Short mmCIF file of C-alpha atoms in Angstrom, two decimals:
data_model
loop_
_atom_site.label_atom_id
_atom_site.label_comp_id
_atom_site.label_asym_id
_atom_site.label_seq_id
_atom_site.Cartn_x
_atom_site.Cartn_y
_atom_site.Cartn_z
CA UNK A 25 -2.45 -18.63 23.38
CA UNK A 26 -3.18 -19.93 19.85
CA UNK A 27 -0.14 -18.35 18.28
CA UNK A 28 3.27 -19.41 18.51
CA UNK A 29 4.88 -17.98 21.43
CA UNK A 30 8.36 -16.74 22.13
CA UNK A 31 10.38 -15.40 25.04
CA UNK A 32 12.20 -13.36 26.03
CA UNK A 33 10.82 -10.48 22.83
CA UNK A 34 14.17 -8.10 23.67
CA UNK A 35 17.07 -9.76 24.80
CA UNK A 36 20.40 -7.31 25.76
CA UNK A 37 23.59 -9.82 26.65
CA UNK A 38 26.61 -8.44 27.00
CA UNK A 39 29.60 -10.17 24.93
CA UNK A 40 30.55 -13.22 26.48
CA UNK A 41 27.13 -14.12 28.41
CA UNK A 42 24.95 -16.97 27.63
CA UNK A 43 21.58 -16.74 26.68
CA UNK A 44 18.43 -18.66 26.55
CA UNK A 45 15.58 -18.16 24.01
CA UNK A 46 12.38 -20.16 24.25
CA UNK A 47 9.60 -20.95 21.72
CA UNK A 48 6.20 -22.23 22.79
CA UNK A 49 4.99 -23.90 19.48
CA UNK A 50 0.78 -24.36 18.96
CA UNK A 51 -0.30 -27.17 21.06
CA UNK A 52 -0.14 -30.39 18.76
CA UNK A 53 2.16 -29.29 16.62
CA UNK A 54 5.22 -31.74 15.49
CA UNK A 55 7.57 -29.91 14.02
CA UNK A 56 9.50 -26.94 15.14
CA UNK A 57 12.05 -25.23 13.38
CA UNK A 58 14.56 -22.20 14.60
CA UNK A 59 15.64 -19.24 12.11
CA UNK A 60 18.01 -16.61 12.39
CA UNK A 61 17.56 -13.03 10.84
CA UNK A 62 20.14 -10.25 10.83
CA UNK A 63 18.82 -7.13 10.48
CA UNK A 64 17.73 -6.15 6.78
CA UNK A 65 17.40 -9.86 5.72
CA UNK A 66 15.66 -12.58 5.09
CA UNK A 67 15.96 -15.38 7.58
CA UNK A 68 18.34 -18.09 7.70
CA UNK A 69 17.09 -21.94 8.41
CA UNK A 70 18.92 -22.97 12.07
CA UNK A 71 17.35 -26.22 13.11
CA UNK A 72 14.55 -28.13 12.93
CA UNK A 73 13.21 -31.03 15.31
CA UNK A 74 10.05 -33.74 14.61
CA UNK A 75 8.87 -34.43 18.20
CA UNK A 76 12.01 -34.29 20.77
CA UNK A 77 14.01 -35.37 17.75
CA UNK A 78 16.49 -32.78 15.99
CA UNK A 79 16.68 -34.10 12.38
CA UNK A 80 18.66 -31.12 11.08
CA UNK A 81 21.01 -28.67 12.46
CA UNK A 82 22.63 -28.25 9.35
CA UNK A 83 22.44 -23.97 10.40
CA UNK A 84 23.66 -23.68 13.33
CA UNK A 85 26.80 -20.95 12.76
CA UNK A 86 28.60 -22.57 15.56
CA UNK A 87 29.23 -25.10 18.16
CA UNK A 88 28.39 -21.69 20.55
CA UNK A 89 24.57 -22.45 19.58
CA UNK A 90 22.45 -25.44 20.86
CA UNK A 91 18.99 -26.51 20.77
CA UNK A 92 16.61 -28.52 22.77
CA UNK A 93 13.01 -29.90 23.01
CA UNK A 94 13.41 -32.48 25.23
CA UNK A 95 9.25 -33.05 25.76
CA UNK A 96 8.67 -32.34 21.56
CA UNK A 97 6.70 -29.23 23.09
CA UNK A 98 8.64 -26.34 23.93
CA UNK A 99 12.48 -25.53 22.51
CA UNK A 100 15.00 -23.92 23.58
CA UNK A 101 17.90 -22.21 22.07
CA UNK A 102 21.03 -21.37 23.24
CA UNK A 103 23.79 -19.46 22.81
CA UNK A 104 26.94 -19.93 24.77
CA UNK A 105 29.54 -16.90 24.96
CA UNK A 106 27.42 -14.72 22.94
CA UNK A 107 29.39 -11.94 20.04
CA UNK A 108 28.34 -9.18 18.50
CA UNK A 109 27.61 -10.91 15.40
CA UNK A 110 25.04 -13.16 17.03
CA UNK A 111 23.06 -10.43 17.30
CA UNK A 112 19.50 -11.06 15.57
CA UNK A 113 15.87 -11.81 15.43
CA UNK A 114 15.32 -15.31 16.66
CA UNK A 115 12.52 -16.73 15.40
CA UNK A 116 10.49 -20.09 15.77
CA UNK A 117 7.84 -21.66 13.39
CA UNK A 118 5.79 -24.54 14.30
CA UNK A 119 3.57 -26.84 12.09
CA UNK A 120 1.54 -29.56 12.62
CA UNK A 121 2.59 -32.00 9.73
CA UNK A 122 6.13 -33.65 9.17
CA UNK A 123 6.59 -33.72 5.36
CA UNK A 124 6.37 -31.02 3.17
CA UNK A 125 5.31 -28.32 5.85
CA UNK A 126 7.00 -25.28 4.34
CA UNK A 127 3.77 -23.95 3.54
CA UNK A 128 1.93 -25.08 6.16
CA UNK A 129 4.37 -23.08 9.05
CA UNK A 130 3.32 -20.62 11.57
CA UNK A 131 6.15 -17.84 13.06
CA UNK A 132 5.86 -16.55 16.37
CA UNK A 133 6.97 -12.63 16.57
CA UNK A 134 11.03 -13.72 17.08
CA UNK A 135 13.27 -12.78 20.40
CA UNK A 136 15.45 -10.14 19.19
CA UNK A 137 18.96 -10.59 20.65
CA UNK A 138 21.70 -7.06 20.99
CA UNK A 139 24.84 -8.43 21.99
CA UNK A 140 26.97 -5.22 23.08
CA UNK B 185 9.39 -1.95 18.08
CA UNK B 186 11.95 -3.00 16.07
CA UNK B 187 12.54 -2.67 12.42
CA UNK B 188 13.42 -5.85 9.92
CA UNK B 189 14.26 -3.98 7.37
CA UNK B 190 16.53 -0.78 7.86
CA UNK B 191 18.91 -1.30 4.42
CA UNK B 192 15.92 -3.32 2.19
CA UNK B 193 15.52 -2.16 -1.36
CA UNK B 194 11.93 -0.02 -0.85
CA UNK B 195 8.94 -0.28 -3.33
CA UNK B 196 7.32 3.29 -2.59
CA UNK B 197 3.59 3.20 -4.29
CA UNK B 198 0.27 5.46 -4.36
CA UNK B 199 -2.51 3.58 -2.13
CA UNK B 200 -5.36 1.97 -5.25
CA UNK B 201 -2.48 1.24 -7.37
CA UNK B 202 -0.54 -2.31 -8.23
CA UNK B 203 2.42 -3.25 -6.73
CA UNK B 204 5.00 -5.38 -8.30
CA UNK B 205 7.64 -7.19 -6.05
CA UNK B 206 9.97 -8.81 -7.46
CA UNK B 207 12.43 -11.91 -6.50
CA UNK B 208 15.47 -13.94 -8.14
CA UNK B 209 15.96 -17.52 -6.81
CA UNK B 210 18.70 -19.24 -6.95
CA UNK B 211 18.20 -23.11 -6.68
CA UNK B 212 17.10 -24.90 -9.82
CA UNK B 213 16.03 -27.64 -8.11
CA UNK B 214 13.38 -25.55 -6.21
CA UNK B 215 10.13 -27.31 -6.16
CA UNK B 216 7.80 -25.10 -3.96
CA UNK B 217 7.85 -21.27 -3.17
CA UNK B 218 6.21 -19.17 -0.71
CA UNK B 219 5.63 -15.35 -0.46
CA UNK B 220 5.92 -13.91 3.45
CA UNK B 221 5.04 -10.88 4.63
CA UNK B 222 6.60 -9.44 7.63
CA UNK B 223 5.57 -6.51 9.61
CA UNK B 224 7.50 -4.14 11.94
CA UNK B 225 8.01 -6.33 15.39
CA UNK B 226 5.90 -9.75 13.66
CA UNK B 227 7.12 -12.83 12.57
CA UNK B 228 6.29 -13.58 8.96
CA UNK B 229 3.17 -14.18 7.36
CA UNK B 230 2.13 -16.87 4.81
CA UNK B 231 0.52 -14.82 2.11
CA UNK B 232 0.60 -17.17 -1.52
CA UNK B 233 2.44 -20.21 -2.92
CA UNK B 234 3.11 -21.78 -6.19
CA UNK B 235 4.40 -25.50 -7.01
CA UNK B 236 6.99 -25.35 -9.84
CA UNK B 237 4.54 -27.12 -11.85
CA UNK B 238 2.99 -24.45 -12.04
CA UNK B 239 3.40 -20.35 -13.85
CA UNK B 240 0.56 -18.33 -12.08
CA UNK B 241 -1.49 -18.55 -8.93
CA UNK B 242 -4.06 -15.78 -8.29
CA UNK B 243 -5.28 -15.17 -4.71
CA UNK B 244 -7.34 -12.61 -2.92
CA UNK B 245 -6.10 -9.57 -4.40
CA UNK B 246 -2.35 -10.86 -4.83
CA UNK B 247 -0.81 -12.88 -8.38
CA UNK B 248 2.18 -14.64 -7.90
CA UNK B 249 4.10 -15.67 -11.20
CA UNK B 250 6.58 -18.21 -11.38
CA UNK B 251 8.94 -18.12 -14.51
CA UNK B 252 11.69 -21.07 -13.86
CA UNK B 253 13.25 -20.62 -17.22
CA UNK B 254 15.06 -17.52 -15.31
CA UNK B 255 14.27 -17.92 -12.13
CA UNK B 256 12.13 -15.53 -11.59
CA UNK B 257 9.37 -14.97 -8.70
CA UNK B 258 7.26 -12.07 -8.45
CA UNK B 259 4.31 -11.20 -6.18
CA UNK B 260 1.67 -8.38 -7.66
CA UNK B 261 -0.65 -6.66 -5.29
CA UNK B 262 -4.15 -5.16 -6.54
CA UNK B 263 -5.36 -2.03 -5.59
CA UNK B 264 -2.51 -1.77 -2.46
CA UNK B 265 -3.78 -0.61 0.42
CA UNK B 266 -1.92 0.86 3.09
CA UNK B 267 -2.47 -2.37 5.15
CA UNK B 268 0.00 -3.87 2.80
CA UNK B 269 3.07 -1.92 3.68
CA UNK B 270 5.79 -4.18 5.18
CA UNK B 271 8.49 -6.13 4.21
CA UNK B 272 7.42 -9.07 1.02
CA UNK B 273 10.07 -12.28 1.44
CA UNK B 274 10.00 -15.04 -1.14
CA UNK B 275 11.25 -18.37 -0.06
CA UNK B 276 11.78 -21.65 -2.15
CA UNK B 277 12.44 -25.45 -0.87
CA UNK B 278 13.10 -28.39 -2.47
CA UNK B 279 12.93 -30.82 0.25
CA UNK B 280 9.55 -29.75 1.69
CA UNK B 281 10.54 -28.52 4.94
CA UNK B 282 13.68 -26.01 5.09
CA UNK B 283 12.95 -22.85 3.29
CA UNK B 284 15.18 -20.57 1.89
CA UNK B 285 14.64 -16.93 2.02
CA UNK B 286 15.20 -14.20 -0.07
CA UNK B 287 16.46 -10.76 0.97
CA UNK B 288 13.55 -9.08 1.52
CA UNK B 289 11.86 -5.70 -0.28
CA UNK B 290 9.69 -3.33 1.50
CA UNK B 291 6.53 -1.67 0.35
CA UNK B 292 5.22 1.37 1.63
CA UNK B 293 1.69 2.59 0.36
CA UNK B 294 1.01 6.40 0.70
CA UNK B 295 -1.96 7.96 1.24
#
C-alpha cells in the first residue's frame, strides 16, 4: 500500500503474555519512529531507528518493551509480560529524510493493545 | 472503532463558524511546531507548522499563531465544516526529529 501499515489493528493479551506489533513503513523511507498513546492523550515518543539502526530509545517505559528493524524496512515492537497499564494505541510514523523530519512524518492508523 | 479521545477537553461549534484551538507548550527551547489532527480509528494527520522564527502561518482555511513570549500555540479554523471534527494535537521539537505532543482537544461541528 502507499500508507504506512500496521498490524495487528486490535490486539487483546491477557496480563502476562507477550506481544508483537509490526509497522510496515512507505517503501524508501529511513526513518521510523514508535509512539505510545493512552487513551485521551497525546502520544508519547518510544523509539526511533535510521535504517536498522536504533539511535534513540530514550521512551521506552521499560526493559518489558523492545524494538527491532533488523532489514531498516519493517519494525517490530515488543512487549514482554504485558500489564494493564501497557494498554494503548501503538503507533508508527515513517519518513523519508534523517534530519529534521518532524514535519515531514507519516502515521499509520496505530495497533491498539487491551491488556486484561 | 475506537475512540482517542474519551476524557479530551471538547470545542463544540456551529458548522460556517471559526474555531479556535488552543495549546500551551512547555519547552522554551522549542524550535518547530506542528498541528495534527486525529480522527476516530486514524493515526494523525499533518495539518500546519510554524518555525519559532516565525508568529503566523496561514494555510488553506486554517491560521496557526505562535506567541513564544508565553508559550502559546493556537490553531484557528475558517468556516468549520463538519469534516473537521476530530481530535487537534499540537506538537513542538527542538531537535528536529522527536516530537512532543500536547494533550489533545476535540472539535465537534454541528449541523
Amino acid at each position: 500500500g502507499a500508507g504506512v501499515s500496521q498490524s495487528p489493528r486490535y490486539k487483546v493479551a491477557k496480563r502476562g503474555q507477550d506481544v508483537a506489533l509490526r509497522c510496515d513503513p512507505i517503501s524508501g523511507h529511513v526513518s521510523l519512529f514508535w509512539y505510545q498513546q493512552a487513551l485521551g492523550q497525546g502520544p508519547e515518543f518510544l523509539t526511533y531507528f535510521q535504517n536498522e539502526a536504533q539511535l534513540d530509545k530514550s521512551g521506552l517505559p521499560s526493559d518489558r518493551f523492545f524494538a527491532e528493524r533488523p532489514e531498516g524496512s519493517v519494525s517490530t515492537l515488543k512487549i514482554q509480560r504485558t500489564q494493564q497499564e501497557d494498554s494503548a494505541v501503538y503507533l508508527c510514523a515513517s519518513s523519508r529524510g534523517t534530519r529534521n523530519v518532524a514535519g515531514e512524518l507519516f502515521f499509520g492508523e496505530g495497533s491498539r493493545l487491551t491488556v486484561l | 472503532g475506537e475512540s482517542v479521545g474519551l476524557h479530551l477537553p471538547t470545542l463544540s461549534v456551529q458548522e460556517g463558524d471559526n474555531s479556535i484551538i488552543n495549546c500551551a507548550y512547555s519547552n522554551s527551547a522549542s524550535d518547530y511546531f506542528i498541528w495534527y489532527k486525529q480522527e476516530s480509528g486514524k493515526g494523525p494527520q499533518f495539518i500546519i507548522d510554524i518555525r519559532s522564527n516565525m508568529d503566523k502561518r496561514q494555510g488553506q482555511r486554517v491560521t496557526v499563531l505562535l506567541n513564544k513570549t508565553v508559550k502559546h500555540l493556537s490553531l484557528q479554523i475558517a468556516a468549520t465544516q463538519p469534516g473537521d471534527s476530530a481530535v487537534y494535537f499540537c506538537a513542538e521539537t527542538n531537535a528536529g526529529n522527536m516530537l512532543t505532543f500536547g494533550g489533545g482537544t476535540r472539535l465537534m461541528v454541528k449541523p
